[in-house]
């Protein structure tokens, strides 16, 4: 559920970069289908699943070893076979990401009081990993950077912010509520942190890209392997969008903001792909551990929007 990269996030989770990274794919799949399970999965099953993303077997096996070394996975041996599951820190990080994703699909209904939650912090150079984890956590909570050590959000939870600071051991921090004294919409306004014009284009692009997949699903032309991959790709694309625009209040958005339409496509798509993708995950597990296969499950999102995910999409993506 998180992206790959040269560094790592909280719990040893791989960070983002372009292209299919086997470590990222492994973490994404475990976070989507096996997040709430304690059982260890066979390495051969995990390798088989990652290979669906045009990753070689050797690269998939190397990814398991690297994720084990960085603490993302726990392992146990049984004879000559090795079994893996998410480590507790990685599971906590992925659970927070999942909760943020679910929250991102809910409509923003609360009227905004015009106040910003602002946090000013200082983290020393020798705690670079804490600084990175803090920035990632702030983005997930809906903050944007005004300056390097000053972040603001119009709608973030104060309690969640305090928990984040405490969990990371950040003691040099000041949290305040503030209004903007010069309410113009220029570069100095906190809302300028989010490039809304570019984001609007990205939301529309998401709808154009993934809306037609709903037609393919309705026509029965999507295979379980394709569904597994499409679901992971759509999750990643959506996460990138909501990280850059965390459900901003309507008062800060243009009147024709395209997020609601993209959200509808996203929720319908993920829920429509779920049975096929779940089937593929269970198929790979069943090849090595038939008793574990039925335990794999993904979370349906339709209830977050009170949306009939089986209803026709109509001209939604036209």
PDB file of C-alpha atoms in Angstrom:
ATOM      1  CA  UNK A   1       0.000   0.000   0.000  1.00  0.00           C
ATOM      2  CA  UNK A   2       2.999   2.220   0.024  1.00  0.00           C
ATOM      3  CA  UNK A   3       5.391   3.012  -2.752  1.00  0.00           C
ATOM      4  CA  UNK A   4       8.942   1.785  -3.227  1.00  0.00           C
ATOM      5  CA  UNK A   5      12.153   3.652  -3.172  1.00  0.00           C
ATOM      6  CA  UNK A   6      15.692   4.096  -2.006  1.00  0.00           C
ATOM      7  CA  UNK A   7      14.710   4.841   1.565  1.00  0.00           C
ATOM      8  CA  UNK A   8      12.037   3.564   3.879  1.00  0.00           C
ATOM      9  CA  UNK A   9       8.982   4.746   5.768  1.00  0.00           C
ATOM     10  CA  UNK A  10       7.830   3.993   9.304  1.00  0.00           C
ATOM     11  CA  UNK A  11       8.089   0.270  10.064  1.00  0.00           C
ATOM     12  CA  UNK A  12      10.703  -0.245   7.339  1.00  0.00           C
ATOM     13  CA  UNK A  13       8.151   0.198   4.557  1.00  0.00           C
ATOM     14  CA  UNK A  14       9.628   1.016   1.135  1.00  0.00           C
ATOM     15  CA  UNK A  15       9.212   4.537  -0.230  1.00  0.00           C
ATOM     16  CA  UNK A  16       7.927   5.758  -3.582  1.00  0.00           C
ATOM     17  CA  UNK A  17       9.560   5.766  -6.984  1.00  0.00           C
ATOM     18  CA  UNK A  18       8.304   5.129 -10.486  1.00  0.00           C
ATOM     19  CA  UNK A  19       8.012   1.638 -11.943  1.00  0.00           C
ATOM     20  CA  UNK A  20       7.163  -1.720 -10.378  1.00  0.00           C
ATOM     21  CA  UNK A  21       9.492  -2.237  -7.430  1.00  0.00           C
ATOM     22  CA  UNK A  22       9.240  -5.772  -6.005  1.00  0.00           C
ATOM     23  CA  UNK A  23       9.639  -4.620  -2.391  1.00  0.00           C
ATOM     24  CA  UNK A  24       6.831  -2.132  -2.814  1.00  0.00           C
ATOM     25  CA  UNK A  25       4.603  -4.654  -4.593  1.00  0.00           C
ATOM     26  CA  UNK A  26       5.155  -7.183  -1.791  1.00  0.00           C
ATOM     27  CA  UNK A  27       4.236  -4.666   0.910  1.00  0.00           C
ATOM     28  CA  UNK A  28       1.236  -3.461  -1.093  1.00  0.00           C
ATOM     29  CA  UNK A  29      -0.176  -6.955  -1.535  1.00  0.00           C
ATOM     30  CA  UNK A  30       0.303  -7.953   2.085  1.00  0.00           C
ATOM     31  CA  UNK A  31      -1.223  -4.681   3.218  1.00  0.00           C
ATOM     32  CA  UNK A  32      -4.250  -5.110   0.960  1.00  0.00           C
ATOM     33  CA  UNK A  33      -5.035  -8.821   1.412  1.00  0.00           C
ATOM     34  CA  UNK A  34      -3.283  -9.959   4.601  1.00  0.00           C
ATOM     35  CA  UNK A  35      -3.130  -6.903   6.864  1.00  0.00           C
ATOM     36  CA  UNK A  36      -5.252  -8.286   9.704  1.00  0.00           C
ATOM     37  CA  UNK A  37      -3.798 -11.810   9.725  1.00  0.00           C
ATOM     38  CA  UNK A  38      -1.078 -13.212  11.993  1.00  0.00           C
ATOM     39  CA  UNK A  39      -0.367 -16.322   9.953  1.00  0.00           C
ATOM     40  CA  UNK A  40       2.826 -16.568   7.907  1.00  0.00           C
ATOM     41  CA  UNK A  41       2.461 -17.035   4.136  1.00  0.00           C
ATOM     42  CA  UNK A  42       4.678 -19.300   2.002  1.00  0.00           C
ATOM     43  CA  UNK A  43       7.491 -17.499   0.231  1.00  0.00           C
ATOM     44  CA  UNK A  44       6.674 -19.297  -3.024  1.00  0.00           C
ATOM     45  CA  UNK A  45       3.142 -17.865  -2.997  1.00  0.00           C
ATOM     46  CA  UNK A  46       4.373 -14.324  -2.413  1.00  0.00           C
ATOM     47  CA  UNK A  47       6.966 -14.660  -5.160  1.00  0.00           C
ATOM     48  CA  UNK A  48       4.292 -15.957  -7.559  1.00  0.00           C
ATOM     49  CA  UNK A  49       2.050 -12.958  -6.833  1.00  0.00           C
ATOM     50  CA  UNK A  50       4.809 -10.391  -7.257  1.00  0.00           C
ATOM     51  CA  UNK A  51       5.737 -11.941 -10.602  1.00  0.00           C
ATOM     52  CA  UNK A  52       2.280 -10.869 -11.854  1.00  0.00           C
ATOM     53  CA  UNK A  53       3.752  -7.343 -11.921  1.00  0.00           C
ATOM     54  CA  UNK A  54       6.427  -8.185 -14.523  1.00  0.00           C
ATOM     55  CA  UNK A  55       8.998  -8.824 -11.796  1.00  0.00           C
ATOM     56  CA  UNK A  56      11.454 -11.694 -12.177  1.00  0.00           C
ATOM     57  CA  UNK A  57      11.473 -14.584  -9.710  1.00  0.00           C
ATOM     58  CA  UNK A  58      15.004 -13.676  -8.624  1.00  0.00           C
ATOM     59  CA  UNK A  59      14.009 -10.072  -7.950  1.00  0.00           C
ATOM     60  CA  UNK A  60      10.931 -11.169  -6.011  1.00  0.00           C
ATOM     61  CA  UNK A  61      13.000 -13.478  -3.803  1.00  0.00           C
ATOM     62  CA  UNK A  62      15.577 -10.747  -3.262  1.00  0.00           C
ATOM     63  CA  UNK A  63      12.757  -8.401  -2.230  1.00  0.00           C
ATOM     64  CA  UNK A  64      11.681 -10.829   0.507  1.00  0.00           C
ATOM     65  CA  UNK A  65      15.214 -10.924   1.898  1.00  0.00           C
ATOM     66  CA  UNK A  66      15.540  -7.142   1.849  1.00  0.00           C
ATOM     67  CA  UNK A  67      12.161  -6.580   3.489  1.00  0.00           C
ATOM     68  CA  UNK A  68      13.133  -9.071   6.181  1.00  0.00           C
ATOM     69  CA  UNK A  69      16.435  -7.253   6.829  1.00  0.00           C
ATOM     70  CA  UNK A  70      14.760  -3.842   7.081  1.00  0.00           C
ATOM     71  CA  UNK A  71      12.144  -5.145   9.520  1.00  0.00           C
ATOM     72  CA  UNK A  72       9.108  -4.989   7.239  1.00  0.00           C
ATOM     73  CA  UNK A  73       8.600  -8.748   7.441  1.00  0.00           C
ATOM     74  CA  UNK A  74       8.857 -11.471  10.069  1.00  0.00           C
ATOM     75  CA  UNK A  75       9.896 -14.970   8.977  1.00  0.00           C
ATOM     76  CA  UNK A  76       9.709 -18.534  10.235  1.00  0.00           C
ATOM     77  CA  UNK A  77      11.200 -21.750   8.854  1.00  0.00           C
ATOM     78  CA  UNK A  78       9.495 -25.094   8.375  1.00  0.00           C
ATOM     79  CA  UNK A  79      11.888 -27.645   6.965  1.00  0.00           C
ATOM     80  CA  UNK A  80      13.372 -26.170   3.797  1.00  0.00           C
ATOM     81  CA  UNK A  81      10.523 -23.699   3.376  1.00  0.00           C
ATOM     82  CA  UNK A  82      10.308 -20.108   4.644  1.00  0.00           C
ATOM     83  CA  UNK A  83       7.095 -18.293   5.538  1.00  0.00           C
ATOM     84  CA  UNK A  84       6.572 -14.538   5.941  1.00  0.00           C
ATOM     85  CA  UNK A  85       4.148 -12.045   7.446  1.00  0.00           C
ATOM     86  CA  UNK A  86       4.183  -8.292   8.115  1.00  0.00           C
ATOM     87  CA  UNK A  87       6.079  -7.221  11.220  1.00  0.00           C
ATOM     88  CA  UNK A  88       4.074  -5.343  13.906  1.00  0.00           C
ATOM     89  CA  UNK A  89       5.591  -1.922  13.015  1.00  0.00           C
ATOM     90  CA  UNK A  90       4.938  -2.452   9.298  1.00  0.00           C
ATOM     91  CA  UNK A  91       1.407  -3.604  10.005  1.00  0.00           C
ATOM     92  CA  UNK A  92       0.750  -0.496  12.093  1.00  0.00           C
ATOM     93  CA  UNK A  93       2.082   1.754   9.337  1.00  0.00           C
ATOM     94  CA  UNK A  94      -0.001   0.032   6.671  1.00  0.00           C
ATOM     95  CA  UNK A  95      -3.106   0.095   8.879  1.00  0.00           C
ATOM     96  CA  UNK A  96      -2.719   3.863   9.271  1.00  0.00           C
ATOM     97  CA  UNK A  97      -2.370   4.175   5.501  1.00  0.00           C
ATOM     98  CA  UNK A  98      -5.493   2.065   4.960  1.00  0.00           C
ATOM     99  CA  UNK A  99      -7.491   4.138   7.452  1.00  0.00           C
ATOM    100  CA  UNK A 100      -6.377   7.344   5.717  1.00  0.00           C
ATOM    101  CA  UNK A 101      -7.390   5.887   2.359  1.00  0.00           C
ATOM    102  CA  UNK A 102     -10.860   4.984   3.639  1.00  0.00           C
ATOM    103  CA  UNK A 103     -11.232   8.448   5.146  1.00  0.00           C
ATOM    104  CA  UNK A 104     -10.230  10.007   1.831  1.00  0.00           C
ATOM    105  CA  UNK A 105     -13.336   8.574   0.155  1.00  0.00           C
ATOM    106  CA  UNK A 106     -15.767  10.186   2.597  1.00  0.00           C
ATOM    107  CA  UNK A 107     -17.354  13.496   1.540  1.00  0.00           C
ATOM    108  CA  UNK A 108     -16.230  16.646   3.367  1.00  0.00           C
ATOM    109  CA  UNK A 109     -19.423  17.750   5.089  1.00  0.00           C
ATOM    110  CA  UNK A 110     -18.256  19.804   8.080  1.00  0.00           C
ATOM    111  CA  UNK A 111     -18.331  23.586   7.509  1.00  0.00           C
ATOM    112  CA  UNK A 112     -14.868  25.057   7.864  1.00  0.00           C
ATOM    113  CA  UNK A 113     -14.327  27.638  10.615  1.00  0.00           C
ATOM    114  CA  UNK A 114     -11.475  29.352   8.737  1.00  0.00           C
ATOM    115  CA  UNK A 115      -8.827  28.271  11.272  1.00  0.00           C
ATOM    116  CA  UNK A 116      -5.627  26.430  10.415  1.00  0.00           C
ATOM    117  CA  UNK A 117      -3.885  23.875  12.603  1.00  0.00           C
ATOM    118  CA  UNK A 118      -0.203  24.787  12.499  1.00  0.00           C
ATOM    119  CA  UNK A 119       2.763  22.813  13.817  1.00  0.00           C
ATOM    120  CA  UNK A 120       6.297  24.219  14.033  1.00  0.00           C
ATOM    121  CA  UNK A 121       8.949  21.613  14.779  1.00  0.00           C
ATOM    122  CA  UNK A 122      12.689  21.036  14.880  1.00  0.00           C
ATOM    123  CA  UNK A 123      14.364  17.650  14.386  1.00  0.00           C
ATOM    124  CA  UNK A 124      18.146  17.400  14.576  1.00  0.00           C
ATOM    125  CA  UNK A 125      20.270  16.256  11.629  1.00  0.00           C
ATOM    126  CA  UNK A 126      21.254  13.020  13.376  1.00  0.00           C
ATOM    127  CA  UNK A 127      17.565  11.968  13.452  1.00  0.00           C
ATOM    128  CA  UNK A 128      17.003  12.139   9.728  1.00  0.00           C
ATOM    129  CA  UNK A 129      14.812   9.020   9.698  1.00  0.00           C
ATOM    130  CA  UNK A 130      12.519  10.634  12.284  1.00  0.00           C
ATOM    131  CA  UNK A 131      12.277  13.779  10.171  1.00  0.00           C
ATOM    132  CA  UNK A 132      11.270  11.733   7.140  1.00  0.00           C
ATOM    133  CA  UNK A 133       8.693   9.728   9.119  1.00  0.00           C
ATOM    134  CA  UNK A 134       7.279  12.954  10.578  1.00  0.00           C
ATOM    135  CA  UNK A 135       6.872  14.563   7.172  1.00  0.00           C
ATOM    136  CA  UNK A 136       5.187  11.444   5.816  1.00  0.00           C
ATOM    137  CA  UNK A 137       2.886  11.302   8.828  1.00  0.00           C
ATOM    138  CA  UNK A 138       1.983  14.976   8.497  1.00  0.00           C
ATOM    139  CA  UNK A 139       1.052  14.497   4.853  1.00  0.00           C
ATOM    140  CA  UNK A 140      -1.166  11.545   5.754  1.00  0.00           C
ATOM    141  CA  UNK A 141      -2.920  13.713   8.338  1.00  0.00           C
ATOM    142  CA  UNK A 142      -3.593  16.430   5.757  1.00  0.00           C
ATOM    143  CA  UNK A 143      -0.788  18.918   6.420  1.00  0.00           C
ATOM    144  CA  UNK A 144       1.202  20.812   3.828  1.00  0.00           C
ATOM    145  CA  UNK A 145       4.596  22.516   4.304  1.00  0.00           C
ATOM    146  CA  UNK A 146       4.517  26.298   4.630  1.00  0.00           C
ATOM    147  CA  UNK A 147       8.260  26.197   5.357  1.00  0.00           C
ATOM    148  CA  UNK A 148      10.694  23.397   6.125  1.00  0.00           C
ATOM    149  CA  UNK A 149       9.698  23.101   9.801  1.00  0.00           C
ATOM    150  CA  UNK A 150       6.268  24.752   9.688  1.00  0.00           C
ATOM    151  CA  UNK A 151       3.288  22.766   8.387  1.00  0.00           C
ATOM    152  CA  UNK A 152      -0.406  23.677   8.300  1.00  0.00           C
ATOM    153  CA  UNK A 153      -3.764  22.027   7.677  1.00  0.00           C
ATOM    154  CA  UNK A 154      -7.312  23.422   7.519  1.00  0.00           C
ATOM    155  CA  UNK A 155      -8.917  20.198   8.755  1.00  0.00           C
ATOM    156  CA  UNK A 156      -6.417  17.856  10.454  1.00  0.00           C
ATOM    157  CA  UNK A 157      -7.113  16.279  13.837  1.00  0.00           C
ATOM    158  CA  UNK A 158      -5.275  17.863  16.745  1.00  0.00           C
ATOM    159  CA  UNK A 159      -5.353  14.575  18.684  1.00  0.00           C
ATOM    160  CA  UNK A 160      -3.893  12.653  15.725  1.00  0.00           C
ATOM    161  CA  UNK A 161      -1.132  15.242  15.391  1.00  0.00           C
ATOM    162  CA  UNK A 162      -0.218  14.995  19.069  1.00  0.00           C
ATOM    163  CA  UNK A 163      -0.117  11.193  18.818  1.00  0.00           C
ATOM    164  CA  UNK A 164       2.173  11.392  15.788  1.00  0.00           C
ATOM    165  CA  UNK A 165       4.602  13.713  17.571  1.00  0.00           C
ATOM    166  CA  UNK A 166       4.600  11.492  20.662  1.00  0.00           C
ATOM    167  CA  UNK A 167       5.041   8.250  18.713  1.00  0.00           C
ATOM    168  CA  UNK A 168       8.080   9.676  16.921  1.00  0.00           C
ATOM    169  CA  UNK A 169       9.541  11.234  20.057  1.00  0.00           C
ATOM    170  CA  UNK A 170       9.445  14.776  18.654  1.00  0.00           C
ATOM    171  CA  UNK A 171       9.609  17.080  21.684  1.00  0.00           C
ATOM    172  CA  UNK A 172      10.655  20.340  20.021  1.00  0.00           C
ATOM    173  CA  UNK A 173       7.281  21.211  18.519  1.00  0.00           C
ATOM    174  CA  UNK A 174       4.657  23.936  18.949  1.00  0.00           C
ATOM    175  CA  UNK A 175       1.050  23.378  17.874  1.00  0.00           C
ATOM    176  CA  UNK A 176      -1.344  26.284  17.407  1.00  0.00           C
ATOM    177  CA  UNK A 177      -4.644  27.315  15.827  1.00  0.00           C
ATOM    178  CA  UNK A 178      -4.405  30.332  13.567  1.00  0.00           C
ATOM    179  CA  UNK A 179      -6.356  32.398  11.076  1.00  0.00           C
ATOM    180  CA  UNK A 180      -4.847  34.076   8.016  1.00  0.00           C
ATOM    181  CA  UNK A 181      -4.579  37.836   8.497  1.00  0.00           C
ATOM    182  CA  UNK A 182      -3.970  38.578   4.809  1.00  0.00           C
ATOM    183  CA  UNK A 183      -6.690  36.493   3.147  1.00  0.00           C
ATOM    184  CA  UNK A 184      -5.570  37.058  -0.424  1.00  0.00           C
ATOM    185  CA  UNK A 185      -4.957  33.965  -2.509  1.00  0.00           C
ATOM    186  CA  UNK A 186      -1.358  34.736  -3.429  1.00  0.00           C
ATOM    187  CA  UNK A 187       1.769  32.667  -2.868  1.00  0.00           C
ATOM    188  CA  UNK A 188       1.892  33.606   0.810  1.00  0.00           C
ATOM    189  CA  UNK A 189      -1.492  32.047   1.599  1.00  0.00           C
ATOM    190  CA  UNK A 190      -1.386  28.548   3.193  1.00  0.00           C
ATOM    191  CA  UNK A 191      -3.729  27.214   0.505  1.00  0.00           C
ATOM    192  CA  UNK A 192      -0.979  27.865  -2.052  1.00  0.00           C
ATOM    193  CA  UNK A 193       0.783  24.786  -0.639  1.00  0.00           C
ATOM    194  CA  UNK A 194      -1.560  22.729  -2.829  1.00  0.00           C
ATOM    195  CA  UNK A 195      -1.253  23.287  -6.593  1.00  0.00           C
ATOM    196  CA  UNK A 196      -4.973  23.036  -7.272  1.00  0.00           C
ATOM    197  CA  UNK A 197      -4.825  23.502 -11.040  1.00  0.00           C
ATOM    198  CA  UNK A 198      -2.416  20.616 -11.458  1.00  0.00           C
ATOM    199  CA  UNK A 199      -4.349  18.490  -8.984  1.00  0.00           C
ATOM    200  CA  UNK A 200      -7.604  19.083 -10.859  1.00  0.00           C
ATOM    201  CA  UNK A 201      -5.952  17.803 -14.043  1.00  0.00           C
ATOM    202  CA  UNK A 202      -4.722  14.731 -12.178  1.00  0.00           C
ATOM    203  CA  UNK A 203      -8.183  13.946 -10.787  1.00  0.00           C
ATOM    204  CA  UNK A 204      -9.667  14.215 -14.276  1.00  0.00           C
ATOM    205  CA  UNK A 205      -6.859  12.024 -15.595  1.00  0.00           C
ATOM    206  CA  UNK A 206      -7.640   9.406 -12.954  1.00  0.00           C
ATOM    207  CA  UNK A 207     -11.284   9.348 -14.055  1.00  0.00           C
ATOM    208  CA  UNK A 208     -10.318   9.079 -17.737  1.00  0.00           C
ATOM    209  CA  UNK A 209      -7.849   6.274 -17.049  1.00  0.00           C
ATOM    210  CA  UNK A 210      -9.839   4.092 -14.675  1.00  0.00           C
ATOM    211  CA  UNK A 211     -13.448   4.863 -15.572  1.00  0.00           C
ATOM    212  CA  UNK A 212     -13.336   2.683 -18.710  1.00  0.00           C
ATOM    213  CA  UNK A 213     -12.046  -0.250 -16.632  1.00  0.00           C
ATOM    214  CA  UNK A 214     -15.519  -0.401 -15.076  1.00  0.00           C
ATOM    215  CA  UNK A 215     -16.915  -1.100 -18.532  1.00  0.00           C
ATOM    216  CA  UNK A 216     -14.326  -3.856 -19.021  1.00  0.00           C
ATOM    217  CA  UNK A 217     -15.330  -5.398 -15.707  1.00  0.00           C
ATOM    218  CA  UNK A 218     -19.001  -5.250 -16.637  1.00  0.00           C
ATOM    219  CA  UNK A 219     -18.146  -6.958 -19.918  1.00  0.00           C
ATOM    220  CA  UNK A 220     -16.281  -9.761 -18.162  1.00  0.00           C
ATOM    221  CA  UNK A 221     -12.984  -9.122 -19.952  1.00  0.00           C
ATOM    222  CA  UNK A 222     -10.781  -8.607 -16.847  1.00  0.00           C
ATOM    223  CA  UNK A 223      -8.864 -11.666 -15.588  1.00  0.00           C
ATOM    224  CA  UNK A 224      -7.984 -12.250 -11.909  1.00  0.00           C
ATOM    225  CA  UNK A 225      -4.293 -11.539 -12.583  1.00  0.00           C
ATOM    226  CA  UNK A 226      -5.147  -8.287 -14.334  1.00  0.00           C
ATOM    227  CA  UNK A 227      -7.539  -7.349 -11.520  1.00  0.00           C
ATOM    228  CA  UNK A 228      -4.826  -7.878  -8.914  1.00  0.00           C
ATOM    229  CA  UNK A 229      -2.490  -5.580 -10.792  1.00  0.00           C
ATOM    230  CA  UNK A 230      -5.108  -2.947 -11.632  1.00  0.00           C
ATOM    231  CA  UNK A 231      -6.233  -2.742  -8.018  1.00  0.00           C
ATOM    232  CA  UNK A 232      -2.673  -2.155  -6.817  1.00  0.00           C
ATOM    233  CA  UNK A 233      -2.060   0.460  -9.516  1.00  0.00           C
ATOM    234  CA  UNK A 234      -5.315   2.306  -8.765  1.00  0.00           C
ATOM    235  CA  UNK A 235      -4.531   2.308  -5.041  1.00  0.00           C
ATOM    236  CA  UNK A 236      -1.129   3.829  -5.723  1.00  0.00           C
ATOM    237  CA  UNK A 237      -2.505   6.445  -8.099  1.00  0.00           C
ATOM    238  CA  UNK A 238      -5.230   7.455  -5.653  1.00  0.00           C
ATOM    239  CA  UNK A 239      -2.820   7.611  -2.732  1.00  0.00           C
ATOM    240  CA  UNK A 240      -0.628  10.008  -4.665  1.00  0.00           C
ATOM    241  CA  UNK A 241      -3.617  12.257  -5.302  1.00  0.00           C
ATOM    242  CA  UNK A 242      -4.961  12.404  -1.773  1.00  0.00           C
ATOM    243  CA  UNK A 243      -1.488  12.850  -0.323  1.00  0.00           C
ATOM    244  CA  UNK A 244      -1.258  16.018  -2.391  1.00  0.00           C
ATOM    245  CA  UNK A 245      -4.824  17.239  -1.667  1.00  0.00           C
ATOM    246  CA  UNK A 246      -6.190  15.863   1.616  1.00  0.00           C
ATOM    247  CA  UNK A 247      -9.945  16.571   1.385  1.00  0.00           C
ATOM    248  CA  UNK A 248      -9.632  20.340   1.523  1.00  0.00           C
ATOM    249  CA  UNK A 249     -12.699  22.353   2.616  1.00  0.00           C
ATOM    250  CA  UNK A 250     -14.974  23.585  -0.165  1.00  0.00           C
ATOM    251  CA  UNK A 251     -14.112  27.183   0.769  1.00  0.00           C
ATOM    252  CA  UNK A 252     -10.573  26.589  -0.508  1.00  0.00           C
ATOM    253  CA  UNK A 253     -11.541  24.840  -3.754  1.00  0.00           C
ATOM    254  CA  UNK A 254     -12.805  25.944  -7.188  1.00  0.00           C
ATOM    255  CA  UNK A 255     -16.522  25.439  -7.825  1.00  0.00           C
ATOM    256  CA  UNK A 256     -15.919  22.728 -10.470  1.00  0.00           C
ATOM    257  CA  UNK A 257     -13.529  20.659  -8.343  1.00  0.00           C
ATOM    258  CA  UNK A 258     -13.377  17.149  -9.931  1.00  0.00           C
ATOM    259  CA  UNK A 259     -12.562  15.122  -6.830  1.00  0.00           C
ATOM    260  CA  UNK A 260     -16.113  13.822  -6.184  1.00  0.00           C
ATOM    261  CA  UNK A 261     -16.342  12.258  -9.647  1.00  0.00           C
ATOM    262  CA  UNK A 262     -12.885  10.698  -9.327  1.00  0.00           C
ATOM    263  CA  UNK A 263     -13.774   9.385  -5.857  1.00  0.00           C
ATOM    264  CA  UNK A 264     -16.867   7.665  -7.213  1.00  0.00           C
ATOM    265  CA  UNK A 265     -14.810   5.975  -9.929  1.00  0.00           C
ATOM    266  CA  UNK A 266     -12.148   4.945  -7.396  1.00  0.00           C
ATOM    267  CA  UNK A 267     -14.590   3.384  -4.926  1.00  0.00           C
ATOM    268  CA  UNK A 268     -16.583   1.565  -7.598  1.00  0.00           C
ATOM    269  CA  UNK A 269     -13.400   0.357  -9.266  1.00  0.00           C
ATOM    270  CA  UNK A 270     -11.763  -1.020  -6.127  1.00  0.00           C
ATOM    271  CA  UNK A 271     -14.915  -2.796  -5.016  1.00  0.00           C
ATOM    272  CA  UNK A 272     -15.584  -4.193  -8.496  1.00  0.00           C
ATOM    273  CA  UNK A 273     -12.001  -5.470  -8.790  1.00  0.00           C
ATOM    274  CA  UNK A 274     -12.006  -6.959  -5.284  1.00  0.00           C
ATOM    275  CA  UNK A 275     -13.568 -10.406  -5.989  1.00  0.00           C
ATOM    276  CA  UNK A 276     -11.296 -11.126  -8.948  1.00  0.00           C
ATOM    277  CA  UNK A 277      -8.157  -9.798  -7.251  1.00  0.00           C
ATOM    278  CA  UNK A 278      -8.988 -11.689  -4.069  1.00  0.00           C
ATOM    279  CA  UNK A 279      -9.449 -14.855  -6.133  1.00  0.00           C
ATOM    280  CA  UNK A 280      -5.960 -14.449  -7.639  1.00  0.00           C
ATOM    281  CA  UNK A 281      -4.353 -13.892  -4.225  1.00  0.00           C
ATOM    282  CA  UNK A 282      -6.106 -16.947  -2.786  1.00  0.00           C
ATOM    283  CA  UNK A 283      -5.158 -19.024  -5.827  1.00  0.00           C
ATOM    284  CA  UNK A 284      -1.451 -18.299  -5.300  1.00  0.00           C
ATOM    285  CA  UNK A 285      -1.651 -19.058  -1.573  1.00  0.00           C
ATOM    286  CA  UNK A 286      -3.680 -22.247  -2.145  1.00  0.00           C
ATOM    287  CA  UNK A 287      -0.917 -23.675  -4.321  1.00  0.00           C
ATOM    288  CA  UNK A 288       1.332 -23.899  -1.251  1.00  0.00           C
ATOM    289  CA  UNK A 289      -1.009 -23.610   1.758  1.00  0.00           C
ATOM    290  CA  UNK A 290      -4.639 -24.454   0.941  1.00  0.00           C
ATOM    291  CA  UNK A 291      -5.771 -23.949   4.539  1.00  0.00           C
ATOM    292  CA  UNK A 292      -4.630 -20.310   4.509  1.00  0.00           C
ATOM    293  CA  UNK A 293      -6.093 -19.288   1.153  1.00  0.00           C
ATOM    294  CA  UNK A 294      -9.683 -18.591   2.355  1.00  0.00           C
ATOM    295  CA  UNK A 295      -8.347 -16.157   4.973  1.00  0.00           C
ATOM    296  CA  UNK A 296      -7.221 -13.582   2.393  1.00  0.00           C
ATOM    297  CA  UNK A 297      -9.662 -10.665   2.184  1.00  0.00           C
ATOM    298  CA  UNK A 298      -9.784  -7.076   0.968  1.00  0.00           C
ATOM    299  CA  UNK A 299     -11.831  -4.246   2.436  1.00  0.00           C
ATOM    300  CA  UNK A 300     -14.789  -2.955   0.447  1.00  0.00           C
ATOM    301  CA  UNK A 301     -15.107   0.837   0.303  1.00  0.00           C
ATOM    302  CA  UNK A 302     -18.641   1.361  -1.032  1.00  0.00           C
ATOM    303  CA  UNK A 303     -20.193   1.952   2.387  1.00  0.00           C
ATOM    304  CA  UNK A 304     -17.996   4.996   2.953  1.00  0.00           C
ATOM    305  CA  UNK A 305     -19.907   6.819   0.240  1.00  0.00           C
ATOM    306  CA  UNK A 306     -23.327   5.202   0.791  1.00  0.00           C
ATOM    307  CA  UNK A 307     -22.786   4.264  -2.854  1.00  0.00           C
ATOM    308  CA  UNK A 308     -24.392   1.489  -4.853  1.00  0.00           C
ATOM    309  CA  UNK A 309     -21.179   0.128  -6.342  1.00  0.00           C
ATOM    310  CA  UNK A 310     -23.152  -2.174  -8.633  1.00  0.00           C
ATOM    311  CA  UNK A 311     -25.103   0.670 -10.208  1.00  0.00           C
ATOM    312  CA  UNK A 312     -24.366   1.588 -13.847  1.00  0.00           C
ATOM    313  CA  UNK A 313     -21.626   4.141 -14.257  1.00  0.00           C
ATOM    314  CA  UNK A 314     -23.424   5.746 -17.188  1.00  0.00           C
ATOM    315  CA  UNK A 315     -21.514   8.694 -18.598  1.00  0.00           C
ATOM    316  CA  UNK A 316     -19.413   9.192 -15.483  1.00  0.00           C
ATOM    317  CA  UNK A 317     -16.094   8.867 -17.299  1.00  0.00           C
ATOM    318  CA  UNK A 318     -17.112   9.988 -20.777  1.00  0.00           C
TER     319      UNK A 318
END
